[in-house]
């Protein structure tokens, strides 16, 4: 590994939606002797959320979040984040003996502004793939529903029902398409960003990898042509596409598989969520035409925009929920328990009884009184914190109800549009 003391590590961010082929691209690139690509670090997402802790933390999540926020508010958080990231990436590079680290984390579309603030000079690789194919992979690999049980497409009502009932991981996968794809599409114009089309990558892997390596300042000749190295490093990781372990060569089998994997109703769902305009903008006009020939309708950009607004409401509520200062899972029980213990503490007892219990020794009495007072103070602090947490949870519930009301309002508007006959 070449480098110098005090220099920042060479970091490259590989961006793309989940199920878009980012594991394959990272795997092919790290076959170069200068490059290492960990399965999925998620490091920058963790740094962006620094200070948020599990609500069950015994020290009190709200106190930790408030204290760290106050402390970091007095310094440049970007510099701190950069220092930590440099240390982490640098150590990983040193251990691997490589020059460039590629951080491939599909959900980085949620933190593009943070990446830019911390690593403005870093090159980006942006992988785009046919949204219909991404949806088909979400369905076949992760079981993400694109169709209601009644065999009708996911309607506005059923979509909102999914948002309110199903696990976040399912809705997040749909949000990748609805919210993430437009953000990544807009990111293509960023300087120092190389755009890769999945269909071209699997059709001409050698040419595409050489092009990307040149852009990263690496010698393309250092990679053997038509190489599909073993991906044994993925076996010990919980992240990355496991299907790559079964592949011996890059092929185009997955490019057109969506046509047989998606029903017309599911194609309609994808078209509504992504939008015909964005499909054409990304170069997938022929794929849209195939869907339309199968019976898919273009319901207009307003429908897609309203879907995006629905998902933004859900996403903002989910983000606020993750970062709110919240107490233990059963706040009411915590308040009751703290108050009960406080009422039974020595400070609430008759002092004469305390003296009787400790006998004639004045030193023992005074020591135990000091301990009792300390215990009472700690319990009072716990009670106050628990009361504050309960108030915060009540505020969060009000925010949640307002978000749901807004969501249902958008639903009504979208249903009205969908039910209005379109003029031919």
XYZ file of C-alpha atoms in Angstrom:
424
model
C 0.000 0.000 0.000
C 1.325 3.419 -0.951
C 0.517 6.393 1.240
C 1.884 8.991 3.619
C 1.552 9.739 7.276
C -1.226 12.240 7.920
C -2.818 11.855 4.490
C -6.508 11.108 4.222
C -7.338 7.647 2.877
C -8.548 7.361 -0.714
C -12.297 6.798 -0.365
C -14.774 6.152 -3.170
C -18.519 5.799 -2.634
C -20.441 3.308 -4.754
C -24.084 4.376 -4.899
C -27.104 2.476 -6.146
C -30.417 1.113 -4.951
C -30.618 -2.264 -3.204
C -30.957 -5.086 -5.764
C -29.401 -2.940 -8.497
C -26.144 -4.902 -8.814
C -23.857 -2.939 -6.492
C -22.378 -6.115 -4.965
C -21.380 -7.368 -8.417
C -19.805 -4.060 -9.398
C -17.857 -3.738 -6.129
C -16.703 -7.343 -6.456
C -15.364 -6.805 -9.980
C -13.605 -3.578 -9.019
C -11.861 -4.970 -5.963
C -10.188 -7.585 -8.135
C -7.774 -4.739 -8.877
C -4.684 -4.945 -6.610
C -5.103 -1.323 -5.435
C -8.752 -1.608 -4.370
C -10.605 -3.116 -1.438
C -14.416 -3.104 -1.200
C -15.908 -4.305 2.106
C -19.359 -5.931 1.706
C -21.374 -2.978 3.100
C -19.837 -0.687 5.755
C -22.891 1.567 6.425
C -20.321 3.709 8.238
C -21.491 7.121 7.050
C -25.087 6.375 8.010
C -23.934 5.536 11.521
C -21.857 8.716 11.706
C -24.746 10.848 10.503
C -26.902 9.367 13.280
C -24.196 9.700 15.937
C -25.785 10.430 19.308
C -28.976 8.462 18.690
C -29.079 5.486 21.027
C -31.452 2.658 21.765
C -34.334 3.810 23.930
C -33.608 0.936 26.327
C -30.153 2.264 27.220
C -29.917 2.146 31.028
C -28.313 5.596 31.204
C -31.355 7.164 29.548
C -31.540 7.663 25.803
C -32.997 11.166 26.043
C -30.188 12.289 28.357
C -27.494 10.813 26.105
C -28.986 12.400 23.000
C -29.403 15.795 24.670
C -25.905 15.778 26.160
C -24.097 14.722 22.975
C -26.150 17.200 20.942
C -25.199 20.012 23.300
C -21.524 19.002 23.280
C -21.258 18.546 19.501
C -23.198 21.763 18.967
C -20.160 23.697 20.210
C -17.732 22.172 17.692
C -17.620 21.437 13.967
C -19.362 18.083 13.697
C -18.253 17.656 10.073
C -14.583 17.776 11.079
C -15.200 15.223 13.826
C -17.063 12.920 11.430
C -14.264 13.210 8.878
C -11.616 12.407 11.477
C -13.459 9.297 12.629
C -14.196 8.115 9.075
C -10.570 8.705 8.010
C -9.383 6.633 10.958
C -11.786 3.786 10.200
C -11.171 3.714 6.445
C -7.435 4.186 6.955
C -7.108 1.239 9.313
C -9.152 -0.962 6.981
C -6.896 0.005 4.071
C -3.754 -0.608 6.099
C -4.931 -4.053 7.135
C -5.847 -4.936 3.540
C -2.654 -3.438 2.128
C -4.600 -1.507 -0.515
C -4.653 2.082 -1.753
C -8.366 2.783 -2.383
C -11.400 1.735 -0.384
C -14.805 1.540 -2.055
C -17.663 2.008 0.385
C -20.632 0.276 -1.207
C -23.737 0.960 0.876
C -27.012 1.049 -1.111
C -28.907 3.164 1.424
C -26.449 6.049 1.072
C -29.071 7.730 -1.108
C -30.569 8.859 2.219
C -27.338 10.661 3.201
C -26.015 12.223 -0.016
C -25.750 15.682 1.548
C -23.831 14.261 4.514
C -21.413 12.412 2.219
C -20.810 15.627 0.318
C -20.140 17.644 3.467
C -17.695 15.124 4.937
C -15.973 13.933 1.730
C -16.555 16.624 -0.916
C -13.550 15.470 -2.941
C -14.426 11.754 -2.995
C -15.250 10.148 -6.354
C -18.667 8.545 -6.677
C -19.690 5.558 -8.769
C -23.410 5.607 -9.508
C -25.011 2.356 -10.674
C -28.407 2.609 -12.375
C -30.646 -0.324 -13.290
C -34.033 -0.850 -14.899
C -36.578 -0.155 -12.103
C -38.801 -3.016 -13.279
C -35.850 -5.397 -12.851
C -35.088 -3.983 -9.395
C -38.714 -4.515 -8.375
C -38.662 -8.073 -9.713
C -35.514 -8.775 -7.685
C -37.095 -7.278 -4.552
C -40.038 -9.601 -5.072
C -38.103 -12.785 -5.852
C -35.216 -12.340 -3.407
C -36.724 -10.515 -0.424
C -40.406 -11.280 -0.901
C -41.378 -7.599 -1.117
C -45.093 -7.431 -2.064
C -45.958 -5.503 -5.210
C -49.489 -6.839 -5.405
C -52.368 -7.120 -2.957
C -53.753 -10.497 -1.932
C -56.856 -9.891 -4.040
C -54.655 -10.017 -7.168
C -55.240 -6.317 -7.789
C -52.334 -3.865 -7.967
C -51.288 -2.139 -4.801
C -53.887 0.631 -4.604
C -53.547 3.832 -2.644
C -55.536 2.401 0.246
C -53.606 -0.859 0.395
C -50.324 1.016 0.045
C -51.127 3.222 3.028
C -52.263 0.121 4.890
C -48.845 -1.386 4.190
C -47.165 1.747 5.524
C -49.101 1.646 8.764
C -48.996 -2.118 9.401
C -46.062 -3.865 7.774
C -42.481 -3.885 9.087
C -40.321 -0.909 8.198
C -37.961 -3.097 6.169
C -40.692 -3.766 3.587
C -41.774 -0.155 3.237
C -38.139 0.960 3.125
C -37.610 -1.266 0.091
C -40.480 0.443 -1.722
C -39.207 3.827 -0.552
C -35.905 3.039 -2.272
C -37.745 3.092 -5.585
C -40.141 5.932 -4.813
C -37.745 8.329 -3.056
C -34.255 6.969 -3.640
C -34.372 6.600 -7.414
C -35.209 10.273 -8.121
C -32.442 11.390 -5.735
C -29.873 9.172 -7.425
C -31.070 10.288 -10.858
C -30.485 13.907 -9.869
C -27.053 12.933 -8.491
C -25.776 11.994 -11.962
C -24.690 15.574 -12.693
C -22.397 15.755 -9.654
C -18.742 16.368 -10.577
C -16.405 13.417 -10.045
C -19.287 11.000 -10.511
C -19.082 8.116 -12.964
C -22.437 6.671 -14.006
C -22.708 2.956 -14.725
C -25.689 1.272 -16.359
C -26.208 -2.261 -15.069
C -27.291 -3.561 -18.468
C -24.062 -2.305 -20.055
C -21.999 -3.645 -17.150
C -23.197 -7.227 -17.596
C -23.075 -6.992 -21.412
C -19.544 -5.538 -21.557
C -17.967 -6.048 -18.125
C -14.342 -5.681 -19.218
C -14.915 -2.384 -21.004
C -16.984 -0.906 -18.186
C -14.567 -1.955 -15.433
C -11.589 -0.561 -17.357
C -13.435 2.741 -17.844
C -14.195 3.021 -14.146
C -10.657 2.078 -13.117
C -9.199 4.785 -15.330
C -11.539 7.287 -13.683
C -10.258 6.186 -10.261
C -6.637 6.599 -11.326
C -5.929 2.856 -11.437
C -4.122 0.899 -14.132
C -6.811 -1.063 -16.041
C -4.206 -3.555 -17.243
C -3.798 -4.853 -13.681
C -7.142 -6.677 -13.937
C -7.382 -9.854 -15.987
C -10.044 -9.691 -18.713
C -13.289 -11.630 -18.306
C -12.372 -12.389 -14.705
C -14.988 -13.398 -12.127
C -12.961 -13.915 -8.950
C -14.205 -15.933 -6.012
C -16.268 -14.044 -3.455
C -15.302 -16.044 -0.386
C -15.021 -12.859 1.695
C -18.823 -12.551 1.481
C -19.361 -15.859 3.268
C -18.312 -14.356 6.584
C -20.500 -11.258 6.153
C -24.209 -10.704 6.732
C -24.323 -8.125 3.917
C -24.084 -8.175 0.150
C -25.857 -10.229 -2.484
C -25.404 -13.905 -1.628
C -26.260 -14.950 -5.194
C -22.839 -13.818 -6.304
C -21.353 -16.783 -4.444
C -23.002 -19.063 -6.998
C -21.764 -17.208 -10.087
C -18.734 -18.193 -12.104
C -19.074 -15.516 -14.778
C -20.864 -12.269 -15.512
C -23.953 -12.902 -17.641
C -27.060 -11.103 -18.860
C -29.641 -13.611 -17.602
C -31.166 -11.143 -15.167
C -31.636 -8.297 -17.646
C -34.924 -9.475 -19.160
C -36.082 -11.798 -16.356
C -38.474 -9.153 -15.001
C -40.773 -9.604 -18.010
C -41.764 -13.057 -16.815
C -41.432 -12.360 -13.081
C -43.825 -9.404 -12.881
C -47.532 -9.537 -13.613
C -49.242 -6.694 -15.461
C -50.644 -5.475 -12.151
C -47.167 -5.425 -10.607
C -45.765 -3.575 -13.622
C -48.538 -1.028 -13.125
C -47.531 -0.605 -9.494
C -43.890 0.027 -10.456
C -44.922 2.447 -13.196
C -47.112 4.409 -10.791
C -44.452 4.534 -8.070
C -41.492 5.415 -10.302
C -43.254 7.416 -13.023
C -43.105 7.100 -16.783
C -41.189 10.372 -17.068
C -38.307 9.138 -14.890
C -38.227 5.786 -16.700
C -37.723 7.592 -20.014
C -35.199 10.006 -18.500
C -33.079 7.083 -17.272
C -33.101 5.443 -20.689
C -35.722 2.751 -20.069
C -38.240 3.867 -22.667
C -38.292 0.435 -24.326
C -38.989 -1.253 -21.017
C -41.858 1.175 -20.408
C -43.172 0.462 -23.911
C -43.144 -3.283 -23.192
C -45.121 -2.706 -20.002
C -47.625 -0.515 -21.837
C -48.060 -3.100 -24.569
C -48.847 -5.601 -21.805
C -51.627 -3.312 -20.535
C -49.927 -0.844 -18.200
C -51.304 2.704 -18.209
C -49.424 5.957 -17.774
C -51.497 7.641 -15.078
C -49.528 10.848 -15.225
C -46.824 12.594 -13.246
C -49.237 13.959 -10.675
C -50.058 10.447 -9.483
C -46.358 9.602 -9.091
C -45.692 12.866 -7.271
C -48.497 12.193 -4.822
C -47.079 8.743 -4.158
C -43.747 10.413 -3.418
C -45.444 12.773 -1.010
C -47.061 9.827 0.755
C -43.718 8.130 1.177
C -42.046 11.361 2.307
C -44.637 11.726 5.065
C -43.958 8.150 6.166
C -40.175 8.558 5.869
C -40.099 11.836 7.799
C -42.274 10.339 10.525
C -40.071 7.257 10.670
C -36.916 9.392 10.896
C -38.399 11.549 13.639
C -39.513 8.418 15.470
C -35.998 6.991 15.292
C -34.409 10.166 16.617
C -36.915 11.296 19.203
C -35.871 11.286 22.864
C -37.999 8.384 23.984
C -38.146 6.498 27.262
C -38.355 2.789 27.983
C -40.883 0.654 26.052
C -43.490 0.957 28.814
C -43.182 4.541 29.956
C -46.267 4.361 32.164
C -44.847 1.396 34.012
C -41.529 3.193 34.435
C -43.187 6.240 35.973
C -45.249 4.070 38.290
C -42.252 2.015 39.349
C -40.041 5.034 39.959
C -42.711 6.759 42.012
C -43.387 3.593 44.026
C -39.722 3.100 44.832
C -39.329 6.759 45.682
C -42.248 6.628 48.101
C -40.642 3.631 49.809
C -37.162 5.143 49.982
C -35.617 6.136 53.354
C -36.146 9.844 52.629
C -39.885 9.254 52.748
C -39.758 7.443 56.082
C -39.897 8.844 59.603
C -36.316 9.763 60.567
C -36.839 8.361 64.061
C -37.541 4.945 62.552
C -34.345 5.183 60.566
C -32.424 5.973 63.751
C -34.075 3.048 65.575
C -33.230 0.653 62.778
C -29.571 1.675 62.845
C -29.134 1.440 66.634
C -27.253 3.828 68.941
C -24.311 4.511 66.633
C -24.601 8.119 65.450
C -22.003 7.529 62.727
C -24.067 4.700 61.237
C -27.186 6.844 61.388
C -25.555 9.772 59.667
C -23.932 7.555 57.019
C -27.197 5.825 56.229
C -28.992 9.159 56.100
C -26.443 10.371 53.583
C -26.963 7.205 51.542
C -30.714 7.584 51.828
C -30.529 11.183 50.671
C -28.320 10.213 47.715
C -30.715 7.415 46.785
C -33.675 9.785 47.007
C -31.957 12.321 44.742
C -31.161 9.626 42.165
C -34.694 8.295 42.253
C -36.124 11.788 41.953
C -33.924 12.371 38.898
C -35.109 9.077 37.439
C -38.700 10.060 38.091
C -38.255 13.474 36.479
C -36.511 11.921 33.473
C -39.271 9.345 33.182
C -41.928 12.065 33.394
C -40.077 14.031 30.710
C -39.858 10.896 28.561
C -43.573 10.340 28.973
C -44.249 13.926 27.868
C -41.943 13.441 24.889
C -43.773 10.244 23.965
C -47.102 12.043 24.187
C -45.742 14.758 21.896
C -44.486 12.050 19.534
C -47.936 10.461 19.531
C -49.483 13.807 18.593
C -46.907 14.184 15.805
C -47.697 10.657 14.651
C -51.429 11.354 14.582
C -50.819 14.551 12.605
C -48.606 12.644 10.145
C -51.237 9.940 9.707
C -53.922 12.595 9.180
C -51.747 14.233 6.527
C -51.126 10.834 4.955
C -54.821 10.087 4.747
C -55.430 13.519 3.237
C -52.951 12.766 0.478
C -54.625 9.383 0.007
C -57.984 11.050 -0.569
C -56.478 13.385 -3.155
C -54.705 10.569 -4.970
C -57.797 8.364 -5.019
C -59.811 11.250 -6.417
C -57.287 11.659 -9.236
C -57.196 7.933 -9.970
C -60.989 7.746 -10.034
C -61.332 10.722 -12.390
C -61.704 9.558 -16.021
C -58.822 10.765 -18.149
C -59.645 12.404 -21.482
C -58.309 10.567 -24.496
